[in-house]
Coordinates of C-alpha atoms in Angstrom, one line a residue:
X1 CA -10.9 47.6 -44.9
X2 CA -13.1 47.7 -41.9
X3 CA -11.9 48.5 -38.6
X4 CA -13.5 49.0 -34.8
X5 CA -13.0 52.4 -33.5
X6 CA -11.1 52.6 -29.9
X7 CA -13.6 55.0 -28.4
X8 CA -15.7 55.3 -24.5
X9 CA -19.0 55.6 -25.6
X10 CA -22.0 53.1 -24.8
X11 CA -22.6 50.4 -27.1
X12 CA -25.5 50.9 -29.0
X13 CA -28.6 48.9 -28.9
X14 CA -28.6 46.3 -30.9
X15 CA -25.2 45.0 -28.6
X16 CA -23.4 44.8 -32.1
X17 CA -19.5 45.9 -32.9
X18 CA -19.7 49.3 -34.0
X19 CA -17.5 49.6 -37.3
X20 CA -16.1 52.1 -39.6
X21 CA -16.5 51.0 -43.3
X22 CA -15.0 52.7 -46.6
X23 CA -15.9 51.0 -49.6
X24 CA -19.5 49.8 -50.8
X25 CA -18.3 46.5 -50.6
X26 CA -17.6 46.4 -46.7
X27 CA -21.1 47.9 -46.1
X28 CA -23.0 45.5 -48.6
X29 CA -21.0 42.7 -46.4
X30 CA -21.9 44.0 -43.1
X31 CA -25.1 44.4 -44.3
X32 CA -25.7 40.7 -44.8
X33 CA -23.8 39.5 -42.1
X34 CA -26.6 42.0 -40.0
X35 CA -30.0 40.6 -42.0
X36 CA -28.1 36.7 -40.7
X37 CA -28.1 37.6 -37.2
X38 CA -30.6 40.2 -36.9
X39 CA -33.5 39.7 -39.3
X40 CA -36.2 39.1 -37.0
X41 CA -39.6 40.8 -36.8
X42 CA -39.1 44.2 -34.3
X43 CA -41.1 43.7 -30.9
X44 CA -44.0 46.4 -30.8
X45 CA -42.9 47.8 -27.9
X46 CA -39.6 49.1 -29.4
X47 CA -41.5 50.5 -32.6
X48 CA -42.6 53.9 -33.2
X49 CA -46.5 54.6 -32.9
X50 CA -47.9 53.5 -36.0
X51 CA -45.6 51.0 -37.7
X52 CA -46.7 47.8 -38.4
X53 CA -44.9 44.6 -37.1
X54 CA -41.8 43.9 -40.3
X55 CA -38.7 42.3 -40.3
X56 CA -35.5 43.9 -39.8
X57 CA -35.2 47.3 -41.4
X58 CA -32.0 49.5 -42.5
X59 CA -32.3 53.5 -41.9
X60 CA -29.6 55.6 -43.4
X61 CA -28.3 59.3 -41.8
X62 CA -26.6 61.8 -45.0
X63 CA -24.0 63.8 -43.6
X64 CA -20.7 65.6 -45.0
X65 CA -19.5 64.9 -41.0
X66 CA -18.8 67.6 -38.4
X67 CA -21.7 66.0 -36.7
X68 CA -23.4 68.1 -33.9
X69 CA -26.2 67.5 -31.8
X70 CA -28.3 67.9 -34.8
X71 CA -26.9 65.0 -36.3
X72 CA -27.0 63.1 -33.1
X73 CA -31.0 63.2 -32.9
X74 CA -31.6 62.5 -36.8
X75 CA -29.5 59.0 -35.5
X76 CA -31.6 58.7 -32.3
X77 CA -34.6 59.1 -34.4
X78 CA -33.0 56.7 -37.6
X79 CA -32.8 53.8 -34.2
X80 CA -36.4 54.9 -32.9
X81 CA -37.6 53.8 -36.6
X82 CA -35.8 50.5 -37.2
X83 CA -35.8 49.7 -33.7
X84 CA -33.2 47.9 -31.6
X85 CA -32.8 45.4 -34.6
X86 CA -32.8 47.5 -37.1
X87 CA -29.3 48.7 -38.7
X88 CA -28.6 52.5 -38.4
X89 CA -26.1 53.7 -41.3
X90 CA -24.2 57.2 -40.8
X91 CA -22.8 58.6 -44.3
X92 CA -20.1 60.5 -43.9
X93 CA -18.7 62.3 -47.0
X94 CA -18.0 65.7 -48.3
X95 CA -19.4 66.2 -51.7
X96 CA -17.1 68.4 -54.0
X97 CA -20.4 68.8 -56.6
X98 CA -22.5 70.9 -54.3
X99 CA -20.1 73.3 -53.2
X100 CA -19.6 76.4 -56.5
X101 CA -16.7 78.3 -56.9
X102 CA -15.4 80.2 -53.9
X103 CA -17.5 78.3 -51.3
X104 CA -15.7 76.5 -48.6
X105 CA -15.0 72.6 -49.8
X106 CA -11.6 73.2 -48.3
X107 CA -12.3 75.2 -45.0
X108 CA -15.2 72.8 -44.3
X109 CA -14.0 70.9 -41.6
X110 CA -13.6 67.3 -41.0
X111 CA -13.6 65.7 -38.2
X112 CA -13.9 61.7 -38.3
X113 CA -12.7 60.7 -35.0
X114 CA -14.7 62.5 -33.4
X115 CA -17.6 61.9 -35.7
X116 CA -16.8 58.4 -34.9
X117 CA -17.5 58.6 -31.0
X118 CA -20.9 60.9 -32.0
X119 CA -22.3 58.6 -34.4
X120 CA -21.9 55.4 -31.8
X121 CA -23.2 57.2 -29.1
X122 CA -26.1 58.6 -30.6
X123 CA -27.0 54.8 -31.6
X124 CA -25.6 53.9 -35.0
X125 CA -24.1 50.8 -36.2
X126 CA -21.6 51.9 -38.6
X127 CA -20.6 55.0 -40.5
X128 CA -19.9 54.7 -43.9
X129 CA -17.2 56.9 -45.1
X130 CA -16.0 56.2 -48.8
X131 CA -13.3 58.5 -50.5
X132 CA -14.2 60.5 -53.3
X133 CA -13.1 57.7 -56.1
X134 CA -15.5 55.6 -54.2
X135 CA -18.2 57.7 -54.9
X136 CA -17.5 59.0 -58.0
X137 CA -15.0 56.3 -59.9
X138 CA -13.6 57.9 -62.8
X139 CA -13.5 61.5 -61.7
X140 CA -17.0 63.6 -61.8
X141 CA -20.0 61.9 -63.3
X142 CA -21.2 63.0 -66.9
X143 CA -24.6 61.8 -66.1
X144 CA -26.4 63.8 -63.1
X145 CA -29.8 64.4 -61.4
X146 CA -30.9 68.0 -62.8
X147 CA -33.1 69.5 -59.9
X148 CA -35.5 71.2 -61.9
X149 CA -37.1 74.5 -61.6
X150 CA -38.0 74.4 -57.6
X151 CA -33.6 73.8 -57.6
X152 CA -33.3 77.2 -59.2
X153 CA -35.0 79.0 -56.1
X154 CA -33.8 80.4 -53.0
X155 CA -30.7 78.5 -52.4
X156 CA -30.4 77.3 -56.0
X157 CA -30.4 81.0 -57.1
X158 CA -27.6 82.1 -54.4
X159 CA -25.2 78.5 -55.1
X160 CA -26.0 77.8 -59.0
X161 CA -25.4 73.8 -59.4
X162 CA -25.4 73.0 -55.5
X163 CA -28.9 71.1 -55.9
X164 CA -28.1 69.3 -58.6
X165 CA -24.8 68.3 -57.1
X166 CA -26.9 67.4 -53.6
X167 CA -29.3 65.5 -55.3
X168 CA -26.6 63.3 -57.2
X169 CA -25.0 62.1 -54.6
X170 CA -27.6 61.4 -52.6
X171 CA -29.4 59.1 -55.4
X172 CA -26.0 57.6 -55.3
X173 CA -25.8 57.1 -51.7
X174 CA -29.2 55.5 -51.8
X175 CA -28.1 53.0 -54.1
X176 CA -25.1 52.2 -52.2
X177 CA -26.5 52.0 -48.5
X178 CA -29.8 50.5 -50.0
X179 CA -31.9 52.0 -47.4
X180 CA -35.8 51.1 -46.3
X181 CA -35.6 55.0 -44.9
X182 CA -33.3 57.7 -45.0
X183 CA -33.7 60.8 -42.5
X184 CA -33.1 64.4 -43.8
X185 CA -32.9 67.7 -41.1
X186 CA -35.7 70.0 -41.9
X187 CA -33.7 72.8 -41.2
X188 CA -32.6 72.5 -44.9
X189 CA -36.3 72.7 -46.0
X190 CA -35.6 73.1 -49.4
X191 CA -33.3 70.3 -49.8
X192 CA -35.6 68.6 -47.9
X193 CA -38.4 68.7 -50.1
X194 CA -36.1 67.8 -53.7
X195 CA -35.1 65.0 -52.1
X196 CA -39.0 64.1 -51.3
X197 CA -39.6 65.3 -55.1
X198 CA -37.1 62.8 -56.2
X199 CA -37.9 60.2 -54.5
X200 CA -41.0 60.4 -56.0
X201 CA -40.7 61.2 -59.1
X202 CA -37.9 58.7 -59.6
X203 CA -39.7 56.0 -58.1
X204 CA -36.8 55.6 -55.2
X205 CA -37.9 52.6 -52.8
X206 CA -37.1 54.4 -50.3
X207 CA -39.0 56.2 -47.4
X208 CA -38.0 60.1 -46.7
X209 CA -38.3 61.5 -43.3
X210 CA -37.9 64.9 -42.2
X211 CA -36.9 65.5 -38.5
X212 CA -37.0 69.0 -37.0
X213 CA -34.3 71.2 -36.6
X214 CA -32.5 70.8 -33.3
X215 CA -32.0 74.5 -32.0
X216 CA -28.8 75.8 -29.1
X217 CA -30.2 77.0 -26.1
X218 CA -30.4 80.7 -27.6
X219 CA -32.2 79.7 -30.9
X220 CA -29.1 79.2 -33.1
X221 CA -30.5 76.2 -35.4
X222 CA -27.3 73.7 -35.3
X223 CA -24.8 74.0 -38.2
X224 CA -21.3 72.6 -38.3
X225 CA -20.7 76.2 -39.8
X226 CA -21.5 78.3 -36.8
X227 CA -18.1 77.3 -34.9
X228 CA -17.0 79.8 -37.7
X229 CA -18.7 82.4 -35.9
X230 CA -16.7 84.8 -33.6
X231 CA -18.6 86.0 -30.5
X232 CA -19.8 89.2 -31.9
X233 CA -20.7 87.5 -35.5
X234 CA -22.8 84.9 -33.0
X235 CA -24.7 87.4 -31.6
X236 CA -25.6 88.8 -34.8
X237 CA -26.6 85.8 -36.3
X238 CA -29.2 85.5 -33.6
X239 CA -31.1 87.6 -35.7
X240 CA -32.0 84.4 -38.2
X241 CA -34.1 82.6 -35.5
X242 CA -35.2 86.1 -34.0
X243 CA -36.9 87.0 -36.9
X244 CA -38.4 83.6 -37.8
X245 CA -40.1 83.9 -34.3
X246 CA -41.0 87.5 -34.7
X247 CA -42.8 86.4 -37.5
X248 CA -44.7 83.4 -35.8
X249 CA -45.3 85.4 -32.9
X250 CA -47.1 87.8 -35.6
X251 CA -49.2 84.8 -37.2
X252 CA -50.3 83.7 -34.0
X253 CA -51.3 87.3 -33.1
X254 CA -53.2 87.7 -35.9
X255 CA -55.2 84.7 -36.0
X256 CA -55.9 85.1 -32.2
X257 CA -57.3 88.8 -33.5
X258 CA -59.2 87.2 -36.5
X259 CA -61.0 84.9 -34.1
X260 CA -61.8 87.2 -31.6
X261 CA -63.0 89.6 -33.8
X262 CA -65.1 87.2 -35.2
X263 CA -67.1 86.2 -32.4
X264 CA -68.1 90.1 -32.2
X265 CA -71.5 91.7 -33.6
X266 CA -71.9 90.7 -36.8
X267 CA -73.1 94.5 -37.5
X268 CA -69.5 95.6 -37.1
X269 CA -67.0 96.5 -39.4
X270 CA -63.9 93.7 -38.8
X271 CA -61.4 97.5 -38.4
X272 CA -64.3 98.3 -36.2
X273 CA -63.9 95.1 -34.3
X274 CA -60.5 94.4 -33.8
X275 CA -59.9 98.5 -32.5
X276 CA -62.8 97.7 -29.7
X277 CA -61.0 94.8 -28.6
X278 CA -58.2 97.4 -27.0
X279 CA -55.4 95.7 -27.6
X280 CA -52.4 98.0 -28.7
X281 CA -51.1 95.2 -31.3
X282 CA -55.1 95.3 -32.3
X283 CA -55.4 99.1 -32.1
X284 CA -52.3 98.9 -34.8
X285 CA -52.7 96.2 -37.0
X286 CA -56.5 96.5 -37.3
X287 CA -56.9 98.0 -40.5
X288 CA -54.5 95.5 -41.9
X289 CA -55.9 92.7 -40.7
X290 CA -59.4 93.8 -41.8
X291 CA -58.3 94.1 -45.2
X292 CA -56.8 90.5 -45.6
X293 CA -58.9 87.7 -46.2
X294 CA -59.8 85.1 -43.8
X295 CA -56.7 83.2 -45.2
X296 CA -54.5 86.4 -45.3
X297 CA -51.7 87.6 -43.5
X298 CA -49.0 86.7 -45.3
X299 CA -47.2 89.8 -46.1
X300 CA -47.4 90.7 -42.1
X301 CA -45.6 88.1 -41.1
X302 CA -43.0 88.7 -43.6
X303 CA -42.8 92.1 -42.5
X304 CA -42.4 91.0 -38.7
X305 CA -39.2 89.1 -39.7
X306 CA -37.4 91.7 -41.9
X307 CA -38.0 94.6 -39.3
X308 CA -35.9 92.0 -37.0
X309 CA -33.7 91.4 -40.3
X310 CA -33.4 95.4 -41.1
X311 CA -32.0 95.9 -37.2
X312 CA -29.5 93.0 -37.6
X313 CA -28.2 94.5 -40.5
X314 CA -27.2 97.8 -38.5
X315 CA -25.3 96.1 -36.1
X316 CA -21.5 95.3 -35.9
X317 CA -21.2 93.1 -37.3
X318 CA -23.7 93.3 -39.9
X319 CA -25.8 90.7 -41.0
X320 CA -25.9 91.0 -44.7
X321 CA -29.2 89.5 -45.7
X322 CA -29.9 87.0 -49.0
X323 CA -33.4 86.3 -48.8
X324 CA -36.3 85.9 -46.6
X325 CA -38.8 84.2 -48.7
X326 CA -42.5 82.6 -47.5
X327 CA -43.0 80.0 -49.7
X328 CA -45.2 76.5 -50.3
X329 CA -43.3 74.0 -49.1
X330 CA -44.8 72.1 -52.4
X331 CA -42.8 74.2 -54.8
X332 CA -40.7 76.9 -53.1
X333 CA -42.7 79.7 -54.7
X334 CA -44.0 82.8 -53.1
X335 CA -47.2 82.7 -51.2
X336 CA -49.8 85.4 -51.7
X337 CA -51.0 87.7 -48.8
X338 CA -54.2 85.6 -49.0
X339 CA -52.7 82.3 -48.3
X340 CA -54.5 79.4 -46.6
X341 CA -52.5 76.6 -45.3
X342 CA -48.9 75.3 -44.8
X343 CA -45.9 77.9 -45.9
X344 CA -42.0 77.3 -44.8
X345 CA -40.4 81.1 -44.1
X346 CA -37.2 80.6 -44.9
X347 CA -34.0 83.1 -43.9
X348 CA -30.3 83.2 -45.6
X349 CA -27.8 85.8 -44.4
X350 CA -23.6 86.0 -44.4
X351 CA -22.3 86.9 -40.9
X352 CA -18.4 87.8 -41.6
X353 CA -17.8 85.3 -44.0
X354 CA -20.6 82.4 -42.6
X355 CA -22.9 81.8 -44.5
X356 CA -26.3 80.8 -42.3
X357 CA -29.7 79.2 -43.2
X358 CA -32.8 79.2 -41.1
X359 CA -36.9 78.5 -41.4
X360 CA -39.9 77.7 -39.6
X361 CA -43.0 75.9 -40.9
X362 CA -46.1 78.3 -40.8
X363 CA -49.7 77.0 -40.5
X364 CA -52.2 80.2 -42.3
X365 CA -55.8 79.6 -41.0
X366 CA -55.3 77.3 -38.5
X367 CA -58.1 79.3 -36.3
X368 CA -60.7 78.6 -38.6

C-alpha cells in the first residue's frame, strides 16, 4: 500500500515521487521500477571524491524514527554517495528486541509525519516503514545474530540482549532493502563497529559507513532522547560532551608537551624538560608525562573527563554516571596508559530518567 505524502518540502534530486512504503514487497517494486528509469552510470561530477564511475547504486539510512538533524545529514550524506541517480532508502522502525525490560519501547516516541517531511527534505526517496509482523512474521525470531564478546561490553553490559537484538534486525533490514551501502551515526561507536564486525564476518555485500556525530550548538550530540530532558536535566547533561573535550583538550596538551620537550637538550631529564618549558599545565603534569611512554597518556586523558564527570555528578540534577571507558575501537577493550594509536572514549550517564551516550575518537601519538 504505497502512498505520496502531502507535505512542502523540496523535491529531492533525482526529481522522483517521494513515497512511503510498508511491506517488502512495495520497496522491492519501487526498487525495480527505480533501476528502469534510473540505472544509468552517475556523472563524476555528482560523485564523491574517490568513487569510481558505476551504475546506479541504492544507500540505505537505519533509523527507529524521531529523525533529527542527525538523521537529516546521514541522508544528505547516503545522496552524496549514490549521487543524484542513486536511490536513498530511510528505515523507519522501532525494534522491540533491543530494548530490555524496563527501557522505554513504549515512551519512545514516534513520529512519522513528520519523519516524513524530514526524510524528503534531507534528500531521500522513500522511507520504508514495515509493522512489526513485517519484520518479524510469526512473532519474535528463534534464530538470531549473537553479538559476541565485544556485544557484552559497555553498552552490552548496561542493556543485556540490546546488541544482539540491534544486530538482528539490521541483518534483516539488509536483506530486505538490499543495499550497495548502508550509513550508521558514529555517535553510537559501539554499535557502529558490530555492525562493521558483521558485515565482515558474515560476508554481507554490503558497504558500512560511519558518518560523524552531528552535535547542537552547545555540544549536546543529537539524540531523539534529549527532548526528554527538562532545562535543568539539559544543562547537566552538558557534562557528556564537556568531558569528552576535556579530555581531548588534555591529549592535545600532552602531545604538544611531548614534542616540545623533545626538541630540548638531549642531556635533560624529560620532568626536567617539560618544568623548564614554564607552562603551568607543564609545571603540573610534568612528572606524569615523563613517566609515560612515548605512546602514553592514556590514563590522563581519562582522568580529564571524569574530573568533568565527578563535578556533573554534584549538581542538581545529578548526572549519575555508567561508564567512561577508552577503548580500541577494534574490540571495545580497555587501552593501556601506554597506548599508541586510534582509541574511541566513550561516556554513558542517566540524567532524570534519560539515558545519554557520548564519544570522541582519540588519535595517541599523532606527534610523532
Amino acid at each position: 500500500m504505497s502512498s505520496t505524502p502531502s507535505v512542502s518540502s523540496p523535491a529531492p534530486a533525482s526529481s522522483r515521487a517521494f513515497t512511503l512504503v510498508r511491506t517488502a514487497e512495495e520497496l522491492h517494486a519501487l526498487a525495480s521500477r527505480h533501476a528502469a528509469t534510473g540505472n544509468r552510470p552517475t556523472s563524476g561530477e555528482n560523485r564523491p571524491a574517490g568513487l569510481p564511475a558505476r551504475a546506479s547504486r541504492t544507500a540505505v539510512v537505519m533509523t527507529m524514527g524521531a529523525l533529527h538533524e542527525g538523521h537529516a545529514t546521514l541522508v544528505r550524506t547516503a545522496r552524496e554517495h549514490v549521487g543524484p541517480d542513486g536511490l536513498v532508502v530511510v528505515t523507519v522502525f522501532v525494534n522491540p528486541l533491543q530494548f530490555g525490560a524496563g527501557e522505554d519501547l513504549d515512551r519512545y516516541p514516534r513520529t512519522l509525519d513528520a519523519d516524513l517531511e524530514t526524510a524528503e527534505a534531507a534528500g531521500a526517496d522513500t522511507v520504508f516503514a514495515p509493522a512489526v509482523d513485517e519484520v518479524y512474521p510469526g512473532g519474535e525470531p528463534q534464530v538470531r545474530i549473537t553479538a559476541g564478546p565485544m556485544g557484552e561490553r559497555l553498552e552490552g553490559a548496561s542493556r543485556p540482549g540490546h546488541f544482539d537484538g540491534m544486530l538482528t534486525v539490521v541483518a534483516k533490514l539488509l536483506h530486505l532493502t538490499r543495499p550497495d551501502l548502508a550509513l550508521f551515526g558514529q555517535k553510537d561507536a559501539q554499535q557502529l563497529a558490530l555492525i562493521r564486525r558483521m558485515a565482515r564476518d558474515l560476508n554481507f555485500p554490503v558497504e558500512i559507513v560511519g558518518v560523524p556525530t552531528v552535535r547542537e550548538p552547545d555540544g549536546l550530540a543529537l539524540s531523539s532522547r534529549n527532548r526528554y530532558l527538562s532545562g535543568g536535566e539539559r544543562r547537566t547533561a552538558l557534562a557528556l560532551s564537556g568531558a569528552l573535550f576535556a579530555a581531548a583538550d588534555r591529549l592535545a596538551a600532552q602531545q604538544a608537551l611531548r614534542a616540545r620537550a623533545a626538541s630540548l637538550p638531549g642531556s635533560e631529564s624529560r620532568a626536567e624538560a617539560l618544568s623548564r618549558l614554564g607552562e603551568a599545565r607543564a609545571a603540573a603534569d610534568a612528572h606524569a608525562v615523563a613517566q609515560a611512554s612515548e605512546g602514553g597518556g592514556a590514563d590522563a586523558v581519562r582522568a580529564a573527563a571524569r574530573a568533568v564527570l565527578d563535578e556533573a555528578a554534584k549538581t542538581e540534577p545529578p548526572l549519575a554516571l555508567d561508564y567512561l571507558a577508552l577503548v580500541d575501537p577494534a574490540d571495545f577493550t580497555e587501552v593501556a596508559d601506554d597506548h599508541d594509536g586510534e582509541a574511541i572514549l566513550a561516556v554513558a550517564a542517566r540524567v532524570g530518567t534519560t539515558r545519554l551516550i557520548d564519544n570522541i575518537p582519540l588519535t595517541f601519538g599523532a606527534t610523532k
